[in-house]
CSV table of C-alpha atoms and ligand atoms in Angstrom, one decimal:
chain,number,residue,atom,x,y,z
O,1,UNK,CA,-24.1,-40.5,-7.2
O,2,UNK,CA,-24.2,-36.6,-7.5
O,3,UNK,CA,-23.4,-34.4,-4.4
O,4,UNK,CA,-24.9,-31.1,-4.4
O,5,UNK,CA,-23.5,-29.4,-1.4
O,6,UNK,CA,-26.0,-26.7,-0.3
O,7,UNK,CA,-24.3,-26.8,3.1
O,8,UNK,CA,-22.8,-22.9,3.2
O,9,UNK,CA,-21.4,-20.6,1.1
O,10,UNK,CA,-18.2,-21.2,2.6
O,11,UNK,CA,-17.5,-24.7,0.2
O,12,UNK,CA,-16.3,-22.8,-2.6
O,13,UNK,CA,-13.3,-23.8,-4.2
O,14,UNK,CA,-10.9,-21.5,-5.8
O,15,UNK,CA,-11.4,-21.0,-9.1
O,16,UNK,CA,-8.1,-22.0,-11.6
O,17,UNK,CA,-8.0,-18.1,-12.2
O,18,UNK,CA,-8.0,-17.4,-8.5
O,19,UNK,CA,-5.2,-20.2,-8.5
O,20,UNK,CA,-3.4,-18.4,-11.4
O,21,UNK,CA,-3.7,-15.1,-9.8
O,22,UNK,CA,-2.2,-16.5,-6.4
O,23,UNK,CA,0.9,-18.0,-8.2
O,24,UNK,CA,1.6,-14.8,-9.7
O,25,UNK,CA,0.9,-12.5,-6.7
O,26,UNK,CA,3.4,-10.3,-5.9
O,27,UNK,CA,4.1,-10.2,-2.6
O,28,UNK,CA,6.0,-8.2,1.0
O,29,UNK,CA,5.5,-8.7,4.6
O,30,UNK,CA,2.2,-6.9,5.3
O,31,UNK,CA,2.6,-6.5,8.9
O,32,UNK,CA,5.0,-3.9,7.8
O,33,UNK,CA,3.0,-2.4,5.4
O,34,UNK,CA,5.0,-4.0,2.1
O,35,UNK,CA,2.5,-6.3,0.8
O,36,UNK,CA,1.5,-4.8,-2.5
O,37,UNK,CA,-1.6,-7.0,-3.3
O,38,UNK,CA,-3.0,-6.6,0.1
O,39,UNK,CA,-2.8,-3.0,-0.3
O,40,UNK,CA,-4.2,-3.0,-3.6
O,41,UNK,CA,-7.0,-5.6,-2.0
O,42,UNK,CA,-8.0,-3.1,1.0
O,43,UNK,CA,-7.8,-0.1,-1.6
O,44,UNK,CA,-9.9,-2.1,-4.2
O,45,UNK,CA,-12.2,-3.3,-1.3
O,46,UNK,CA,-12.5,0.5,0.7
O,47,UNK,CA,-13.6,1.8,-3.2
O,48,UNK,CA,-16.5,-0.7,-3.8
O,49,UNK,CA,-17.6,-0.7,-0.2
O,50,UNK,CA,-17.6,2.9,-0.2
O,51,UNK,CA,-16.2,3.8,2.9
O,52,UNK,CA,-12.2,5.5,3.5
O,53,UNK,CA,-10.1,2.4,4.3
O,54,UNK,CA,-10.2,-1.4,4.7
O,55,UNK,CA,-8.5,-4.1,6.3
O,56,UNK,CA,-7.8,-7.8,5.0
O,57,UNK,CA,-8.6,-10.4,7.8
O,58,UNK,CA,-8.6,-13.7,8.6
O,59,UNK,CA,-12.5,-14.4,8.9
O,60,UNK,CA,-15.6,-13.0,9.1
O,61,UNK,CA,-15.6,-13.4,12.8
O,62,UNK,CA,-12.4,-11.6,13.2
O,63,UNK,CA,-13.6,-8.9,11.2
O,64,UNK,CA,-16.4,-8.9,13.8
O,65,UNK,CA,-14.1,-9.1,17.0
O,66,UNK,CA,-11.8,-6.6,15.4
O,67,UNK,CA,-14.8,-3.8,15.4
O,68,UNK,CA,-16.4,-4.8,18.8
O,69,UNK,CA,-12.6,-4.3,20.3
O,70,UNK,CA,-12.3,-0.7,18.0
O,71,UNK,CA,-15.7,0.7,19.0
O,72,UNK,CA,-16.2,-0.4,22.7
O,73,UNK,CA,-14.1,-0.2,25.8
O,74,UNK,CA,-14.4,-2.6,28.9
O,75,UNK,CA,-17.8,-3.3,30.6
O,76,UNK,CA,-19.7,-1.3,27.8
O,77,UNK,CA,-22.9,-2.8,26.6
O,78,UNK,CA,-23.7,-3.6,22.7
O,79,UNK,CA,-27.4,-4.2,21.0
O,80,UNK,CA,-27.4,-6.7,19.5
O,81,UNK,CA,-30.3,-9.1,17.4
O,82,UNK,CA,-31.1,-12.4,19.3
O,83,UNK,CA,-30.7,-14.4,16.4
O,84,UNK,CA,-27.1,-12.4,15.0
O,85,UNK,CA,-23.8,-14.0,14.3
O,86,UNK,CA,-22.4,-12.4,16.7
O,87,UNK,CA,-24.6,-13.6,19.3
O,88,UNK,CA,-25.2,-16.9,18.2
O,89,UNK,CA,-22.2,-18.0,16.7
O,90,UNK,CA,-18.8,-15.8,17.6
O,91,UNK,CA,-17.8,-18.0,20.8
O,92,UNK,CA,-19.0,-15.5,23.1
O,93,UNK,CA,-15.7,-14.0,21.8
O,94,UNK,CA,-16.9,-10.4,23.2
O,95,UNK,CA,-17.3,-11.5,26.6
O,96,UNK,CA,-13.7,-13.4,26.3
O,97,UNK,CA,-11.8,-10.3,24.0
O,98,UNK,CA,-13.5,-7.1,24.8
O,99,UNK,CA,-15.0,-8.0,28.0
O,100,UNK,CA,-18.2,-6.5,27.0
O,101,UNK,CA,-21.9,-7.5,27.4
O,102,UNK,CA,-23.9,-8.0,24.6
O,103,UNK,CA,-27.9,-6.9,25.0
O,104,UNK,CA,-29.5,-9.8,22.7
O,105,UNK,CA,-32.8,-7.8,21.1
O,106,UNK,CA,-35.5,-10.1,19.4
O,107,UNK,CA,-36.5,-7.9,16.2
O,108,UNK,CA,-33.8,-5.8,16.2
O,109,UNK,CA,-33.7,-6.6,12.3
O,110,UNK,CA,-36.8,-6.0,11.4
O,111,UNK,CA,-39.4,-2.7,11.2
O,112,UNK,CA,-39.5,-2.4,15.0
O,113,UNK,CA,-35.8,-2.0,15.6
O,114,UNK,CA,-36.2,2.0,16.3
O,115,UNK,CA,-38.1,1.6,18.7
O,116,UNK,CA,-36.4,-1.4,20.1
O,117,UNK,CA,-33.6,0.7,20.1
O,118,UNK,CA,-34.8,3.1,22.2
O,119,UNK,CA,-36.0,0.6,24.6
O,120,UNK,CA,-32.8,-0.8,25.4
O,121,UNK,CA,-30.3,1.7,25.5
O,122,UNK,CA,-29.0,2.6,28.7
O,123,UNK,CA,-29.0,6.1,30.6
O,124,UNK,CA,-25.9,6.7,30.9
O,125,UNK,CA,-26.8,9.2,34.4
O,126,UNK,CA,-27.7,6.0,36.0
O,127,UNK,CA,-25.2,4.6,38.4
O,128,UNK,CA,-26.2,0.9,37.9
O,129,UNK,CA,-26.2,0.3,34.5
O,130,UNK,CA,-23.6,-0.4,32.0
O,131,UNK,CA,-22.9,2.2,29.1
O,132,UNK,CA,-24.4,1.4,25.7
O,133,UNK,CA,-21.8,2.1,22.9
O,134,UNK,CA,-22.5,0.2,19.8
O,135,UNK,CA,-25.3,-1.6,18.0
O,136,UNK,CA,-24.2,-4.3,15.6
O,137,UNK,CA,-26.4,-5.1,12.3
O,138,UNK,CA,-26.3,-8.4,10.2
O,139,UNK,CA,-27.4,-7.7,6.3
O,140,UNK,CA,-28.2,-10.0,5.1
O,141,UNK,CA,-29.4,-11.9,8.3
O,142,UNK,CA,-28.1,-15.5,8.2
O,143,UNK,CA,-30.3,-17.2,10.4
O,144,UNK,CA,-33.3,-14.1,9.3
O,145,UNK,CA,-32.7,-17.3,5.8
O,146,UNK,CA,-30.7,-14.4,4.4
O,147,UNK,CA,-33.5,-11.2,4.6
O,148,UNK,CA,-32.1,-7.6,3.7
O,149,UNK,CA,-32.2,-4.8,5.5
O,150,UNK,CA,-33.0,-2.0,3.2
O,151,UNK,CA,-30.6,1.8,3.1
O,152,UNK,CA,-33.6,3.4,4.0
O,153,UNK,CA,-34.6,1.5,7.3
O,154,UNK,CA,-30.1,1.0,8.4
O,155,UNK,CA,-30.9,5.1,7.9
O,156,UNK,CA,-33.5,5.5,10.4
O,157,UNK,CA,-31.7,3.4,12.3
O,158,UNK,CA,-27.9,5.2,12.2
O,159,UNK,CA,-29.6,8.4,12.8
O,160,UNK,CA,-31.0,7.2,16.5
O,161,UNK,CA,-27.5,5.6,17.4
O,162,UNK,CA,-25.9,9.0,17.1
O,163,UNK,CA,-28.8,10.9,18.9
O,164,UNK,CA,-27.7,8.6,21.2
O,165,UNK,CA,-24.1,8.9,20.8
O,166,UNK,CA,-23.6,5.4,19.7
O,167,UNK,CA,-21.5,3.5,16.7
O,168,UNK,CA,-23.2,1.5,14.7
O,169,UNK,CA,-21.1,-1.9,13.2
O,170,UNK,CA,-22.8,-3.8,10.4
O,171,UNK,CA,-21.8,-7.7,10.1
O,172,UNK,CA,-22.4,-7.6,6.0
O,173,UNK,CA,-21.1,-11.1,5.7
O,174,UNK,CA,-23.3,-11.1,2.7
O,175,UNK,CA,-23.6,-7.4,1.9
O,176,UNK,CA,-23.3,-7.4,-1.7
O,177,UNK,CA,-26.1,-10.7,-1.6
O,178,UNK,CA,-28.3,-7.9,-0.3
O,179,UNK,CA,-27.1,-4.9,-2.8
O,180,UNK,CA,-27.7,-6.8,-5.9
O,181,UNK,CA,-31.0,-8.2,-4.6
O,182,UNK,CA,-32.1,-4.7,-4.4
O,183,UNK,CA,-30.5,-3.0,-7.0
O,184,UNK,CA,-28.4,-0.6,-5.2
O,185,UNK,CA,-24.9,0.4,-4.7
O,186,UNK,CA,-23.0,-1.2,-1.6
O,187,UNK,CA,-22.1,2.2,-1.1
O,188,UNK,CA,-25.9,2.9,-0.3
O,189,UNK,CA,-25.9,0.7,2.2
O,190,UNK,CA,-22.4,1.4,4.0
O,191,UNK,CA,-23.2,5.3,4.6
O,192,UNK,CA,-25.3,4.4,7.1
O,193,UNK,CA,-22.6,2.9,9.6
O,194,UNK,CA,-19.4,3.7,11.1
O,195,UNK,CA,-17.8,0.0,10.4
O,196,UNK,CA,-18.7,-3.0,8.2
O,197,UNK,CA,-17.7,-6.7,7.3
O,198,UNK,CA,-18.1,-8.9,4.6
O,199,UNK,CA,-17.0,-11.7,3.7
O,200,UNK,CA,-14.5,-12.9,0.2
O,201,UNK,CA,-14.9,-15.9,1.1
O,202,UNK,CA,-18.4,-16.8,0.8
O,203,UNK,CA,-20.8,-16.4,-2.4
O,204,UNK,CA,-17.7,-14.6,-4.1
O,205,UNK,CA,-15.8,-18.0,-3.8
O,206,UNK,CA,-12.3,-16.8,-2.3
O,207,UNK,CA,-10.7,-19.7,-0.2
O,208,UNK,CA,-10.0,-17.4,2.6
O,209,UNK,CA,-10.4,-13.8,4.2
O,210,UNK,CA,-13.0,-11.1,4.6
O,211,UNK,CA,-12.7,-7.3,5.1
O,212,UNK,CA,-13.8,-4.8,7.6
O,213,UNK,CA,-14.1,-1.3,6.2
O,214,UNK,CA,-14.6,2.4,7.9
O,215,UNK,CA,-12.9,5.0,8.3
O,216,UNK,CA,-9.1,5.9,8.1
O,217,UNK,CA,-9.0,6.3,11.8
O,218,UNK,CA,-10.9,3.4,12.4
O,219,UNK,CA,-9.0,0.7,10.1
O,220,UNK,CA,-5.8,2.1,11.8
O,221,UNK,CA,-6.9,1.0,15.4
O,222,UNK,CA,-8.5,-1.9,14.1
O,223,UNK,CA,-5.3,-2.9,12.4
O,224,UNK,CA,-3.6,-2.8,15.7
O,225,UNK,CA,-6.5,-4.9,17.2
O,226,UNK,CA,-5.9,-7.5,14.5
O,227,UNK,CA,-2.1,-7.9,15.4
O,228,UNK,CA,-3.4,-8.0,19.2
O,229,UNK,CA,-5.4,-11.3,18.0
O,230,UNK,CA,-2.7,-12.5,16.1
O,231,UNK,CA,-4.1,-11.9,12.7
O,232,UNK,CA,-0.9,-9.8,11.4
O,233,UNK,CA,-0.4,-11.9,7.8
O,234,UNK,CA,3.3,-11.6,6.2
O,235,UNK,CA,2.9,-12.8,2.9
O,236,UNK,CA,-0.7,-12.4,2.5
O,237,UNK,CA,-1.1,-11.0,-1.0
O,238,UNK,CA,-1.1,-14.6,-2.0
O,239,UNK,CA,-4.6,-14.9,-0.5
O,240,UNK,CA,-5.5,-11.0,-1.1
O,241,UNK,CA,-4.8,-11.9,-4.6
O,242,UNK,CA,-7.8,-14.4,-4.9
O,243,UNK,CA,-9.8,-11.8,-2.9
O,244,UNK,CA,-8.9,-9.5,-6.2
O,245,UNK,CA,-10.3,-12.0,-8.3
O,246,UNK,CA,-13.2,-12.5,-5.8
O,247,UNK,CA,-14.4,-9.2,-5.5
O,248,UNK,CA,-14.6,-9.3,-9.6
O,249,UNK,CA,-17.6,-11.7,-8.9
O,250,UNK,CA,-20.1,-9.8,-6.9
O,251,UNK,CA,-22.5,-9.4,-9.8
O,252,UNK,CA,-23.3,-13.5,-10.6
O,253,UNK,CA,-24.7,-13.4,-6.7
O,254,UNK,CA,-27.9,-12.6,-8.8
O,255,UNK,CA,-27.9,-16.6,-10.0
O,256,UNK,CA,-27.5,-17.5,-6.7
O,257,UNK,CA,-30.6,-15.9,-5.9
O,258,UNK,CA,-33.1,-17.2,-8.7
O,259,UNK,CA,-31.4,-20.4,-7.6
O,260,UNK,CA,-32.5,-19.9,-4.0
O,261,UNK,CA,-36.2,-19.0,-5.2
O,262,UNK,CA,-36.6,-22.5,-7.8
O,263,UNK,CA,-35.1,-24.5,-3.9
O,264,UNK,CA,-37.7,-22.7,-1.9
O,265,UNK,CA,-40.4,-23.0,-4.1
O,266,UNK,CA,-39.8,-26.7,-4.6
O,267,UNK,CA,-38.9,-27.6,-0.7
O,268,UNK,CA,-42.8,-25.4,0.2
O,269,UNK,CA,-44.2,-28.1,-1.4
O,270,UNK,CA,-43.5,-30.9,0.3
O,271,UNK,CA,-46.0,-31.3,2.6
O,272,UNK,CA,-45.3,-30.9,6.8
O,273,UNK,CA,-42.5,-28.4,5.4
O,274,UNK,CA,-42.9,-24.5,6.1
O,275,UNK,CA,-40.7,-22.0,4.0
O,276,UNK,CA,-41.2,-18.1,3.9
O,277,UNK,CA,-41.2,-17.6,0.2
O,278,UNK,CA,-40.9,-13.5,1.0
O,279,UNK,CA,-38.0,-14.1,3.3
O,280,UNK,CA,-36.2,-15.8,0.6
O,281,UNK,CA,-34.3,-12.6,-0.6
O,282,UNK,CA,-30.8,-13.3,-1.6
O,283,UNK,CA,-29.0,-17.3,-1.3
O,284,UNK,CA,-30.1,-18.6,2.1
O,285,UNK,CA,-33.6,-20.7,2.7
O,286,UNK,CA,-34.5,-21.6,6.4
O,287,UNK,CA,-37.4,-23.6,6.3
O,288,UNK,CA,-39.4,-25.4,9.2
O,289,UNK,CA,-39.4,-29.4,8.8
O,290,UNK,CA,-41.5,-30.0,12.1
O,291,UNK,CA,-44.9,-30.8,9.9
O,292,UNK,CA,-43.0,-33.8,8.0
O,293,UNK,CA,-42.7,-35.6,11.8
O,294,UNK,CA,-38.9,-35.6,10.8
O,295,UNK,CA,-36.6,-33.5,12.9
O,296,UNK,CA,-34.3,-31.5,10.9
O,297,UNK,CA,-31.8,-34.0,11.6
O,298,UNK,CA,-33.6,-36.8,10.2
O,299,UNK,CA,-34.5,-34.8,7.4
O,300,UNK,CA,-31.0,-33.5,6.3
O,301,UNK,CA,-29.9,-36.9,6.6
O,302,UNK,CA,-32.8,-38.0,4.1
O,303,UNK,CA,-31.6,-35.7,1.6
O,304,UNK,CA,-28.2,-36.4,1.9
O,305,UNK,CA,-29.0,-40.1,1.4
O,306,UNK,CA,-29.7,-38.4,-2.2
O,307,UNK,CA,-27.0,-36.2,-2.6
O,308,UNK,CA,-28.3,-33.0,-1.4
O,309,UNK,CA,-26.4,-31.6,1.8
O,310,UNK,CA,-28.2,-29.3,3.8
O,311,UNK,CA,-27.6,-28.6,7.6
O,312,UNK,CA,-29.9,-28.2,10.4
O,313,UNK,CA,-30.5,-24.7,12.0
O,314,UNK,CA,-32.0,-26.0,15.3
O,315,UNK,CA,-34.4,-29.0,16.3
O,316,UNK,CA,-37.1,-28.4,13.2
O,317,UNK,CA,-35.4,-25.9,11.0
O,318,UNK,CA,-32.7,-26.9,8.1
O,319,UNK,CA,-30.8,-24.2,6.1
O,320,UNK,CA,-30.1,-24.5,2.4
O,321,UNK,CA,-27.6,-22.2,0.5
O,322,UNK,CA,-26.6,-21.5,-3.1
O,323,UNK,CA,-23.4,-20.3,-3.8
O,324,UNK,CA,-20.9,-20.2,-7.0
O,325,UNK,CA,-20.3,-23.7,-7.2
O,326,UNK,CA,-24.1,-24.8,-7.3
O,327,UNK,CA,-24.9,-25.1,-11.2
O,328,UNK,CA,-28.6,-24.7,-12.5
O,329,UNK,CA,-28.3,-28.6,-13.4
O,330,UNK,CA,-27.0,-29.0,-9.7
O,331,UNK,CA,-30.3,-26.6,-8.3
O,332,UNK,CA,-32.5,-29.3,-11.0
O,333,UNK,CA,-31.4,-32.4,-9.6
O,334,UNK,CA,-31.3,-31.0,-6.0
O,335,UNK,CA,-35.3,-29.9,-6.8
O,336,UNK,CA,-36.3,-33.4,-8.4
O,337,UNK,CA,-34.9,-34.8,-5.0
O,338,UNK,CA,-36.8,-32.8,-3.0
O,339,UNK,CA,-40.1,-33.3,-5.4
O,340,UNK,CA,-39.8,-37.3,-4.6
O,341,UNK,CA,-39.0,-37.2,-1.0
O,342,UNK,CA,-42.1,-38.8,1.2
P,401,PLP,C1,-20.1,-16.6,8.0
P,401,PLP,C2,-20.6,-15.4,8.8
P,401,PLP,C3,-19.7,-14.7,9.6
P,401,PLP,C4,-18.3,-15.1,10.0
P,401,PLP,O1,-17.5,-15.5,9.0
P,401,PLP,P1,-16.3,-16.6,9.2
P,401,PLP,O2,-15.4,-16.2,8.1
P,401,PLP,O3,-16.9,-17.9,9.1
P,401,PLP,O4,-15.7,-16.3,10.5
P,401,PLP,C5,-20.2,-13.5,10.2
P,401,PLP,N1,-21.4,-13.1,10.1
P,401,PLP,C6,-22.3,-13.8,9.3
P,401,PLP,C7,-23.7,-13.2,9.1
P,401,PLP,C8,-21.9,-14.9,8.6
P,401,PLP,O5,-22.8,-15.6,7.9
């Protein structure tokens, strides 16, 4: 039987020209600045990111960690959206590495977030409350089933953080998902923050690593950060290498997308099943199972009885994703499963 793995992102395997370009890397000890390909990675990376420097790390989540320990200092508070990756799934790793609180905000990515903002930052002249130093963003919003955040309203939003004297870090796990859903340069969308993530090894298929960009002064604290956790690579230009080929990819994500759109539309009419059509965006569909009288586990496990993996997002909600490895045959047979579920 056929397996379509709609699962994450993450399942990706490295392409044979990845593989090639691995075996041929050229390589140095990177924790002492010799690794040619990682250099050329964070150089290549900084460029189409469009901020001064970048940093090659382990994982998303480290990426993440690294920033939160480079923008905050001990006790400070950071806003954060109740429904973010680094809220909901980082391990509570600021509490345990940067022994900071985070301030969970429902909405913060959404049309309200100014004035959410405002709500919850802290006055720093009162003697009880913790200082506000940092809001973190997620574009596109994983669990939001992969919504963008437009330039314009991360704008509105970076010019409130520094009336307030606040850093603004944006988890762009899938930043370039959102920048070729819209049409615009990642560069657009990186002006408006001090630090962002994304992932290589995601929708651009590269078997490991992510980057955290910013500026020069930035990337060199986080880079010290980064040995702190243990993340200084030796060798790494074997992996940055298939982040080279990686970041070559960025502009099939589009496929991904109709891909998404021809799942959505398909699982919305099964009847009992709720999907947001307009919140399907970019690669990611949430949709709400509770109406079938399945819970989302029983449901994923129907589907994978068929060969379509999905995973649940919480007691009624599942969470499909298309990604590189996901064919438009694969999307067709996944779709005339979905069609004969009952
Ligand atoms: C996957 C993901 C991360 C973390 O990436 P890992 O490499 O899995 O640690 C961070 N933020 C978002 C929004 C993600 O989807």
């Amino acid at each position: 039987m056929k397996t379509v793995d709609l699962r994450s992102d993450t399942v990706t395997k490295p392409t044979m020209e990845m593989r090639e370009a691995m075996a041929h890397a050229e390589v140095g000890d990177d924790v002492l600045g010799e690794d040619p390909t990682v250099k050329r990675l964070e150089a290549t990376a900084a460029a189409m990111i469009g901020k001064e420097a970048a940093l090659f790390v382990a994982s998303g989540t480290m990426g993440n960690q690294v920033a939160v320990l480079s923008h905050t200092a001990r006790g400070n508070e950071v806003i954060v959206d109740d429904q973010a990756h680094i809220f909901y799934y980082e391990v509570g790793a600021p509490a345990i590495l940067s022994a900071v609180q985070l301030r969970p905000v429902t909405g913060l990515h959404g049309p309200d977030a100014p004035k959410l903002i405002k709500a919850a930052v802290r006055d720093r002249d009162n003697i009880h409350y913790p200082e506000t130093s940092l809001i973190c963003l997620e574009n596109t919003h994983n669990r939001g089933s992969g919504t963008i955040m437009a330039p314009e309203q991360m704008q509105e939003i970076y010019e409130l953080a520094k009336q307030y004297r606040l850093s603004v870090h944006v988890d762009g796990a899938r930043i370039f998902n959102a920048a070729v859903a819209l049409g615009r340069q990642p560069g657009e969308f990186s002006r408006w923050c001090d630090s962002i993530m994304f992932c290589l090894s995601k929708g651009l298929g590269a078997p490991v690593g992510s980057m955290l960009a910013g500026s020069r002064d930035f990337i060199d604290r986080a880079r010290k950060y980064r040995k702190a956790l243990g993340g200084g690579m030796r060798q790494a230009g074997i992996l940055a290498a298939a982040g080279l080929v990686a970041l070559g990819s960025v502009n099939r994500l589009a496929e991904d997308h109709v891909h998404a759109k021809m799942l959505a539309q398909s699982l919305a009419g099964i009847p009992g099943v709720q999907v947001d059509l307009n919140k399907v965006q970019t690669n990611i569909i949430v949709a709400d199972v509770s109406g079938t009288g399945m819970t989302s586990e029983e449901f994923v496990s129907v589907l994978e009885q068929r060969g379509v993996l999905a995973i649940t997002f919480g007691p009624t909600l599942i969470r499909l994703v298309t990604h590189r490895d996901v064919s438009r045959e694969d999307v067709e047979y996944a779709i005339d499963v979905i069609n004969n579920i009952n």
